[in-house]
Amino acid sequence: DDPGGGDVLYYLQAMFGYLHESEKRWYDTRDFCGAFRDCENLPLNPSVQMDVDEFLNMLFEKLEAGLGRTSSPKLLQSLFGGSVVNQIIDKAGRRLSERVEPFFVIP
């Protein structure tokens, strides 16, 4: 029986709540890792090292999906996000095109 329904946001809240309220200095991350699925739908393996940018992007995608059902769907973007503007300007100084791309990690 899965109380969080496989929701990463639920298990992240449970983890931080436990760490805040408990006198223990550790937390059993099995439920969180089981809910956190990679692109092949496999549970997160904490013994496998992952690129920090890759992990952060995956985590934020999953948290944004969970936050989409709340009253603060853009919370992560407002706290951690920014935008990059790509502009193409000709030699005469005229702007030919502009594209805005949101990001969490500076490329």
mmCIF file of N, CA and C in Angstrom:
data_model
loop_
_atom_site.group_PDB
_atom_site.id
_atom_site.type_symbol
_atom_site.label_atom_id
_atom_site.label_comp_id
_atom_site.label_asym_id
_atom_site.label_seq_id
_atom_site.Cartn_x
_atom_site.Cartn_y
_atom_site.Cartn_z
ATOM 1 N N ASP A 1 0.849 -1.185 0.000
ATOM 2 C CA ASP A 1 0.000 0.000 0.000
ATOM 3 C C ASP A 1 0.890 1.242 0.000
ATOM 4 N N ASP A 2 0.713 2.116 -0.978
ATOM 5 C CA ASP A 2 1.551 3.305 -1.153
ATOM 6 C C ASP A 2 0.766 4.557 -0.774
ATOM 7 N N PRO A 3 1.022 5.127 0.414
ATOM 8 C CA PRO A 3 0.238 6.298 0.843
ATOM 9 C C PRO A 3 0.437 7.514 -0.047
ATOM 10 N N GLY A 4 1.601 7.625 -0.686
ATOM 11 C CA GLY A 4 1.873 8.780 -1.538
ATOM 12 C C GLY A 4 1.509 8.569 -2.987
ATOM 13 N N GLY A 5 1.075 7.378 -3.333
ATOM 14 C CA GLY A 5 0.696 7.103 -4.712
ATOM 15 C C GLY A 5 1.842 7.285 -5.689
ATOM 16 N N GLY A 6 3.086 7.109 -5.230
ATOM 17 C CA GLY A 6 4.244 7.267 -6.107
ATOM 18 C C GLY A 6 4.580 8.719 -6.406
ATOM 19 N N ASP A 7 4.036 9.656 -5.627
ATOM 20 C CA ASP A 7 4.249 11.088 -5.856
ATOM 21 C C ASP A 7 5.535 11.552 -5.173
ATOM 22 N N VAL A 8 6.498 12.017 -5.952
ATOM 23 C CA VAL A 8 7.790 12.463 -5.424
ATOM 24 C C VAL A 8 7.613 13.616 -4.443
ATOM 25 N N LEU A 9 6.702 14.545 -4.743
ATOM 26 C CA LEU A 9 6.460 15.677 -3.846
ATOM 27 C C LEU A 9 6.003 15.188 -2.474
ATOM 28 N N TYR A 10 5.106 14.229 -2.435
ATOM 29 C CA TYR A 10 4.628 13.671 -1.167
ATOM 30 C C TYR A 10 5.795 13.107 -0.357
ATOM 31 N N TYR A 11 6.638 12.297 -1.002
ATOM 32 C CA TYR A 11 7.730 11.659 -0.281
ATOM 33 C C TYR A 11 8.829 12.649 0.117
ATOM 34 N N LEU A 12 9.025 13.691 -0.659
ATOM 35 C CA LEU A 12 9.980 14.728 -0.278
ATOM 36 C C LEU A 12 9.464 15.468 0.954
ATOM 37 N N GLN A 13 8.164 15.785 0.976
ATOM 38 C CA GLN A 13 7.568 16.423 2.157
ATOM 39 C C GLN A 13 7.671 15.506 3.373
ATOM 40 N N ALA A 14 7.410 14.238 3.191
ATOM 41 C CA ALA A 14 7.495 13.273 4.291
ATOM 42 C C ALA A 14 8.921 13.203 4.830
ATOM 43 N N MET A 15 9.909 13.200 3.917
ATOM 44 C CA MET A 15 11.305 13.126 4.330
ATOM 45 C C MET A 15 11.705 14.348 5.149
ATOM 46 N N PHE A 16 11.393 15.549 4.630
ATOM 47 C CA PHE A 16 11.777 16.756 5.356
ATOM 48 C C PHE A 16 10.989 16.890 6.662
ATOM 49 N N GLY A 17 9.725 16.498 6.661
ATOM 50 C CA GLY A 17 8.945 16.526 7.894
ATOM 51 C C GLY A 17 9.535 15.609 8.941
ATOM 52 N N TYR A 18 9.921 14.402 8.526
ATOM 53 C CA TYR A 18 10.535 13.446 9.443
ATOM 54 C C TYR A 18 11.850 13.995 9.993
ATOM 55 N N LEU A 19 12.687 14.526 9.113
ATOM 56 C CA LEU A 19 13.981 15.049 9.555
ATOM 57 C C LEU A 19 13.816 16.247 10.486
ATOM 58 N N HIS A 20 12.774 17.025 10.281
ATOM 59 C CA HIS A 20 12.524 18.189 11.129
ATOM 60 C C HIS A 20 12.035 17.772 12.513
ATOM 61 N N GLU A 21 11.137 16.787 12.545
ATOM 62 C CA GLU A 21 10.490 16.415 13.801
ATOM 63 C C GLU A 21 11.225 15.322 14.582
ATOM 64 N N SER A 22 12.055 14.557 13.922
ATOM 65 C CA SER A 22 12.725 13.432 14.567
ATOM 66 C C SER A 22 14.022 13.875 15.236
ATOM 67 N N GLU A 23 14.411 13.123 16.236
ATOM 68 C CA GLU A 23 15.719 13.369 16.854
ATOM 69 C C GLU A 23 16.811 12.561 16.150
ATOM 70 N N LYS A 24 16.401 11.682 15.247
ATOM 71 C CA LYS A 24 17.372 10.886 14.500
ATOM 72 C C LYS A 24 18.071 11.758 13.474
ATOM 73 N N ARG A 25 19.264 11.368 13.089
ATOM 74 C CA ARG A 25 20.056 12.120 12.119
ATOM 75 C C ARG A 25 20.064 11.443 10.759
ATOM 76 N N TRP A 26 19.150 10.549 10.532
ATOM 77 C CA TRP A 26 19.095 9.837 9.266
ATOM 78 C C TRP A 26 17.649 9.584 8.891
ATOM 79 N N TYR A 27 17.463 9.227 7.634
ATOM 80 C CA TYR A 27 16.131 8.922 7.127
ATOM 81 C C TYR A 27 16.253 7.788 6.129
ATOM 82 N N ASP A 28 15.344 6.840 6.196
ATOM 83 C CA ASP A 28 15.327 5.725 5.253
ATOM 84 C C ASP A 28 14.685 6.224 3.955
ATOM 85 N N THR A 29 15.476 6.358 2.910
ATOM 86 C CA THR A 29 15.027 6.972 1.656
ATOM 87 C C THR A 29 14.395 5.980 0.678
ATOM 88 N N ARG A 30 14.143 4.747 1.095
ATOM 89 C CA ARG A 30 13.611 3.746 0.166
ATOM 90 C C ARG A 30 12.300 4.181 -0.493
ATOM 91 N N ASP A 31 11.375 4.756 0.284
ATOM 92 C CA ASP A 31 10.093 5.177 -0.305
ATOM 93 C C ASP A 31 10.300 6.303 -1.317
ATOM 94 N N PHE A 32 11.151 7.279 -0.966
ATOM 95 C CA PHE A 32 11.435 8.378 -1.890
ATOM 96 C C PHE A 32 12.085 7.848 -3.169
ATOM 97 N N CYS A 33 13.091 6.985 -3.011
ATOM 98 C CA CYS A 33 13.790 6.430 -4.179
ATOM 99 C C CYS A 33 12.860 5.566 -5.025
ATOM 100 N N GLY A 34 11.923 4.889 -4.390
ATOM 101 C CA GLY A 34 10.963 4.081 -5.136
ATOM 102 C C GLY A 34 9.996 4.932 -5.946
ATOM 103 N N ALA A 35 9.648 6.105 -5.415
ATOM 104 C CA ALA A 35 8.731 7.006 -6.118
ATOM 105 C C ALA A 35 9.438 7.791 -7.208
ATOM 106 N N PHE A 36 10.718 8.046 -7.032
ATOM 107 C CA PHE A 36 11.504 8.829 -7.993
ATOM 108 C C PHE A 36 11.943 7.896 -9.121
ATOM 109 N N ARG A 37 11.299 8.024 -10.266
ATOM 110 C CA ARG A 37 11.585 7.141 -11.397
ATOM 111 C C ARG A 37 12.419 7.871 -12.437
ATOM 112 N N ASP A 38 13.351 7.144 -13.049
ATOM 113 C CA ASP A 38 14.174 7.739 -14.095
ATOM 114 C C ASP A 38 13.437 7.682 -15.438
ATOM 115 N N CYS A 39 14.132 8.052 -16.520
ATOM 116 C CA CYS A 39 13.497 8.096 -17.840
ATOM 117 C C CYS A 39 13.109 6.699 -18.343
ATOM 118 N N GLU A 40 13.664 5.651 -17.756
ATOM 119 C CA GLU A 40 13.307 4.281 -18.117
ATOM 120 C C GLU A 40 12.298 3.695 -17.135
ATOM 121 N N ASN A 41 11.728 4.553 -16.287
ATOM 122 C CA ASN A 41 10.743 4.190 -15.269
ATOM 123 C C ASN A 41 11.292 3.231 -14.218
ATOM 124 N N LEU A 42 12.600 3.320 -13.974
ATOM 125 C CA LEU A 42 13.224 2.525 -12.920
ATOM 126 C C LEU A 42 13.379 3.398 -11.681
ATOM 127 N N PRO A 43 13.247 2.802 -10.479
ATOM 128 C CA PRO A 43 13.415 3.601 -9.266
ATOM 129 C C PRO A 43 14.837 4.138 -9.144
ATOM 130 N N LEU A 44 14.970 5.272 -8.483
ATOM 131 C CA LEU A 44 16.275 5.892 -8.255
ATOM 132 C C LEU A 44 17.151 4.939 -7.464
ATOM 133 N N ASN A 45 18.359 4.720 -7.944
ATOM 134 C CA ASN A 45 19.314 3.868 -7.251
ATOM 135 C C ASN A 45 20.322 4.786 -6.559
ATOM 136 N N PRO A 46 20.269 4.911 -5.231
ATOM 137 C CA PRO A 46 21.154 5.841 -4.533
ATOM 138 C C PRO A 46 22.632 5.452 -4.569
ATOM 139 N N SER A 47 22.927 4.228 -4.991
ATOM 140 C CA SER A 47 24.338 3.816 -5.063
ATOM 141 C C SER A 47 24.966 4.140 -6.417
ATOM 142 N N VAL A 48 24.169 4.682 -7.352
ATOM 143 C CA VAL A 48 24.679 5.058 -8.666
ATOM 144 C C VAL A 48 24.842 6.568 -8.715
ATOM 145 N N GLN A 49 26.063 7.015 -8.976
ATOM 146 C CA GLN A 49 26.326 8.447 -9.046
ATOM 147 C C GLN A 49 25.692 9.031 -10.297
ATOM 148 N N MET A 50 25.067 10.198 -10.150
ATOM 149 C CA MET A 50 24.391 10.851 -11.261
ATOM 150 C C MET A 50 24.930 12.272 -11.381
ATOM 151 N N ASP A 51 24.943 12.783 -12.585
ATOM 152 C CA ASP A 51 25.333 14.160 -12.826
ATOM 153 C C ASP A 51 24.371 15.073 -12.075
ATOM 154 N N VAL A 52 24.895 16.072 -11.371
ATOM 155 C CA VAL A 52 24.060 16.929 -10.530
ATOM 156 C C VAL A 52 23.035 17.712 -11.349
ATOM 157 N N ASP A 53 23.419 18.198 -12.523
ATOM 158 C CA ASP A 53 22.461 18.928 -13.367
ATOM 159 C C ASP A 53 21.339 18.013 -13.836
ATOM 160 N N GLU A 54 21.700 16.796 -14.212
ATOM 161 C CA GLU A 54 20.705 15.821 -14.656
ATOM 162 C C GLU A 54 19.725 15.508 -13.529
ATOM 163 N N PHE A 55 20.263 15.269 -12.326
ATOM 164 C CA PHE A 55 19.408 14.950 -11.188
ATOM 165 C C PHE A 55 18.509 16.131 -10.831
ATOM 166 N N LEU A 56 19.073 17.332 -10.779
ATOM 167 C CA LEU A 56 18.286 18.510 -10.415
ATOM 168 C C LEU A 56 17.159 18.746 -11.417
ATOM 169 N N ASN A 57 17.456 18.620 -12.701
ATOM 170 C CA ASN A 57 16.416 18.795 -13.717
ATOM 171 C C ASN A 57 15.316 17.742 -13.571
ATOM 172 N N MET A 58 15.686 16.485 -13.334
ATOM 173 C CA MET A 58 14.697 15.430 -13.147
ATOM 174 C C MET A 58 13.855 15.701 -11.898
ATOM 175 N N LEU A 59 14.525 16.099 -10.803
ATOM 176 C CA LEU A 59 13.808 16.378 -9.560
ATOM 177 C C LEU A 59 12.837 17.536 -9.742
ATOM 178 N N PHE A 60 13.288 18.617 -10.364
ATOM 179 C CA PHE A 60 12.415 19.768 -10.560
ATOM 180 C C PHE A 60 11.243 19.436 -11.480
ATOM 181 N N GLU A 61 11.458 18.611 -12.500
ATOM 182 C CA GLU A 61 10.350 18.184 -13.372
ATOM 183 C C GLU A 61 9.287 17.444 -12.564
ATOM 184 N N LYS A 62 9.742 16.541 -11.697
ATOM 185 C CA LYS A 62 8.807 15.753 -10.896
ATOM 186 C C LYS A 62 8.101 16.628 -9.862
ATOM 187 N N LEU A 63 8.832 17.556 -9.259
ATOM 188 C CA LEU A 63 8.218 18.448 -8.285
ATOM 189 C C LEU A 63 7.237 19.402 -8.955
ATOM 190 N N GLU A 64 7.582 19.896 -10.137
ATOM 191 C CA GLU A 64 6.651 20.760 -10.867
ATOM 192 C C GLU A 64 5.361 20.014 -11.200
ATOM 193 N N ALA A 65 5.479 18.740 -11.554
ATOM 194 C CA ALA A 65 4.283 17.939 -11.841
ATOM 195 C C ALA A 65 3.417 17.831 -10.588
ATOM 196 N N GLY A 66 4.040 17.616 -9.439
ATOM 197 C CA GLY A 66 3.293 17.546 -8.181
ATOM 198 C C GLY A 66 2.713 18.888 -7.781
ATOM 199 N N LEU A 67 3.470 19.956 -7.996
ATOM 200 C CA LEU A 67 2.998 21.294 -7.636
ATOM 201 C C LEU A 67 1.895 21.779 -8.567
ATOM 202 N N GLY A 68 1.793 21.201 -9.750
ATOM 203 C CA GLY A 68 0.753 21.590 -10.700
ATOM 204 C C GLY A 68 -0.643 21.365 -10.155
ATOM 205 N N ARG A 69 -0.764 20.497 -9.167
ATOM 206 C CA ARG A 69 -2.069 20.195 -8.559
ATOM 207 C C ARG A 69 -2.300 21.011 -7.289
ATOM 208 N N THR A 70 -1.450 21.998 -7.028
ATOM 209 C CA THR A 70 -1.576 22.807 -5.821
ATOM 210 C C THR A 70 -1.923 24.251 -6.182
ATOM 211 N N SER A 71 -2.001 25.093 -5.164
ATOM 212 C CA SER A 71 -2.282 26.513 -5.404
ATOM 213 C C SER A 71 -1.020 27.278 -5.815
ATOM 214 N N SER A 72 0.138 26.611 -5.845
ATOM 215 C CA SER A 72 1.402 27.258 -6.233
ATOM 216 C C SER A 72 2.109 26.469 -7.327
ATOM 217 N N PRO A 73 1.500 26.355 -8.508
ATOM 218 C CA PRO A 73 2.094 25.508 -9.554
ATOM 219 C C PRO A 73 3.437 26.017 -10.084
ATOM 220 N N LYS A 74 3.733 27.300 -9.965
ATOM 221 C CA LYS A 74 4.980 27.873 -10.489
ATOM 222 C C LYS A 74 5.968 28.212 -9.372
ATOM 223 N N LEU A 75 5.846 27.558 -8.220
ATOM 224 C CA LEU A 75 6.690 27.866 -7.075
ATOM 225 C C LEU A 75 8.176 27.711 -7.381
ATOM 226 N N LEU A 76 8.567 26.603 -7.984
ATOM 227 C CA LEU A 76 9.989 26.375 -8.269
ATOM 228 C C LEU A 76 10.532 27.405 -9.244
ATOM 229 N N GLN A 77 9.758 27.722 -10.270
ATOM 230 C CA GLN A 77 10.202 28.712 -11.253
ATOM 231 C C GLN A 77 10.389 30.069 -10.590
ATOM 232 N N SER A 78 9.481 30.439 -9.674
ATOM 233 C CA SER A 78 9.594 31.750 -9.022
ATOM 234 C C SER A 78 10.762 31.803 -8.046
ATOM 235 N N LEU A 79 11.112 30.675 -7.427
ATOM 236 C CA LEU A 79 12.208 30.665 -6.457
ATOM 237 C C LEU A 79 13.576 30.415 -7.082
ATOM 238 N N PHE A 80 13.643 29.519 -8.047
ATOM 239 C CA PHE A 80 14.935 29.072 -8.570
ATOM 240 C C PHE A 80 15.150 29.368 -10.039
ATOM 241 N N GLY A 81 14.115 29.798 -10.740
ATOM 242 C CA GLY A 81 14.198 29.918 -12.187
ATOM 243 C C GLY A 81 14.641 31.275 -12.675
ATOM 244 N N GLY A 82 14.916 31.292 -13.923
ATOM 245 C CA GLY A 82 15.280 32.507 -14.635
ATOM 246 C C GLY A 82 14.983 32.289 -16.098
ATOM 247 N N SER A 83 15.452 33.194 -16.921
ATOM 248 C CA SER A 83 15.270 33.014 -18.356
ATOM 249 C C SER A 83 16.479 33.541 -19.100
ATOM 250 N N VAL A 84 16.767 32.900 -20.205
ATOM 251 C CA VAL A 84 17.832 33.292 -21.110
ATOM 252 C C VAL A 84 17.158 33.815 -22.365
ATOM 253 N N VAL A 85 17.632 34.932 -22.867
ATOM 254 C CA VAL A 85 17.081 35.495 -24.085
ATOM 255 C C VAL A 85 18.118 35.350 -25.186
ATOM 256 N N ASN A 86 17.749 34.641 -26.250
ATOM 257 C CA ASN A 86 18.602 34.496 -27.421
ATOM 258 C C ASN A 86 18.116 35.485 -28.472
ATOM 259 N N GLN A 87 18.993 36.380 -28.883
ATOM 260 C CA GLN A 87 18.618 37.380 -29.872
ATOM 261 C C GLN A 87 19.525 37.264 -31.096
ATOM 262 N N ILE A 88 18.934 37.455 -32.256
ATOM 263 C CA ILE A 88 19.706 37.548 -33.497
ATOM 264 C C ILE A 88 19.549 38.982 -33.985
ATOM 265 N N ILE A 89 20.687 39.672 -34.061
ATOM 266 C CA ILE A 89 20.701 41.083 -34.459
ATOM 267 C C ILE A 89 21.606 41.216 -35.669
ATOM 268 N N ASP A 90 21.127 41.901 -36.712
ATOM 269 C CA ASP A 90 21.960 42.064 -37.907
ATOM 270 C C ASP A 90 23.004 43.160 -37.683
ATOM 271 N N LYS A 91 23.887 43.339 -38.664
ATOM 272 C CA LYS A 91 24.978 44.308 -38.529
ATOM 273 C C LYS A 91 24.495 45.745 -38.409
ATOM 274 N N ALA A 92 23.288 45.988 -38.891
ATOM 275 C CA ALA A 92 22.724 47.340 -38.807
ATOM 276 C C ALA A 92 22.089 47.599 -37.438
ATOM 277 N N GLY A 93 22.085 46.579 -36.571
ATOM 278 C CA GLY A 93 21.531 46.749 -35.240
ATOM 279 C C GLY A 93 20.056 46.443 -35.128
ATOM 280 N N ARG A 94 19.463 45.911 -36.188
ATOM 281 C CA ARG A 94 18.041 45.547 -36.141
ATOM 282 C C ARG A 94 17.894 44.143 -35.558
ATOM 283 N N ARG A 95 16.974 44.031 -34.636
ATOM 284 C CA ARG A 95 16.721 42.727 -34.033
ATOM 285 C C ARG A 95 15.860 41.916 -34.994
ATOM 286 N N LEU A 96 16.390 40.766 -35.409
ATOM 287 C CA LEU A 96 15.688 39.917 -36.364
ATOM 288 C C LEU A 96 14.807 38.890 -35.668
ATOM 289 N N SER A 97 15.270 38.386 -34.550
ATOM 290 C CA SER A 97 14.455 37.432 -33.798
ATOM 291 C C SER A 97 14.903 37.411 -32.346
ATOM 292 N N GLU A 98 13.997 36.915 -31.521
ATOM 293 C CA GLU A 98 14.278 36.816 -30.089
ATOM 294 C C GLU A 98 13.538 35.600 -29.557
ATOM 295 N N ARG A 99 14.226 34.807 -28.754
ATOM 296 C CA ARG A 99 13.620 33.622 -28.159
ATOM 297 C C ARG A 99 13.961 33.601 -26.672
ATOM 298 N N VAL A 100 12.941 33.491 -25.825
ATOM 299 C CA VAL A 100 13.124 33.432 -24.377
ATOM 300 C C VAL A 100 12.996 31.975 -23.942
ATOM 301 N N GLU A 101 13.986 31.508 -23.178
ATOM 302 C CA GLU A 101 13.973 30.132 -22.692
ATOM 303 C C GLU A 101 14.088 30.131 -21.174
ATOM 304 N N PRO A 102 13.128 29.521 -20.489
ATOM 305 C CA PRO A 102 13.228 29.419 -19.020
ATOM 306 C C PRO A 102 14.285 28.386 -18.628
ATOM 307 N N PHE A 103 14.879 28.553 -17.447
ATOM 308 C CA PHE A 103 15.871 27.595 -16.957
ATOM 309 C C PHE A 103 15.857 27.550 -15.442
ATOM 310 N N PHE A 104 16.380 26.448 -14.904
ATOM 311 C CA PHE A 104 16.654 26.324 -13.485
ATOM 312 C C PHE A 104 18.147 26.314 -13.234
ATOM 313 N N VAL A 105 18.901 25.829 -14.214
ATOM 314 C CA VAL A 105 20.357 25.737 -14.107
ATOM 315 C C VAL A 105 20.940 26.555 -15.257
ATOM 316 N N ILE A 106 21.884 27.423 -14.950
ATOM 317 C CA ILE A 106 22.490 28.228 -15.995
ATOM 318 C C ILE A 106 23.274 27.312 -16.925
ATOM 319 N N PRO A 107 22.929 27.351 -18.222
ATOM 320 C CA PRO A 107 23.602 26.449 -19.180
ATOM 321 C C PRO A 107 25.059 26.808 -19.382
#
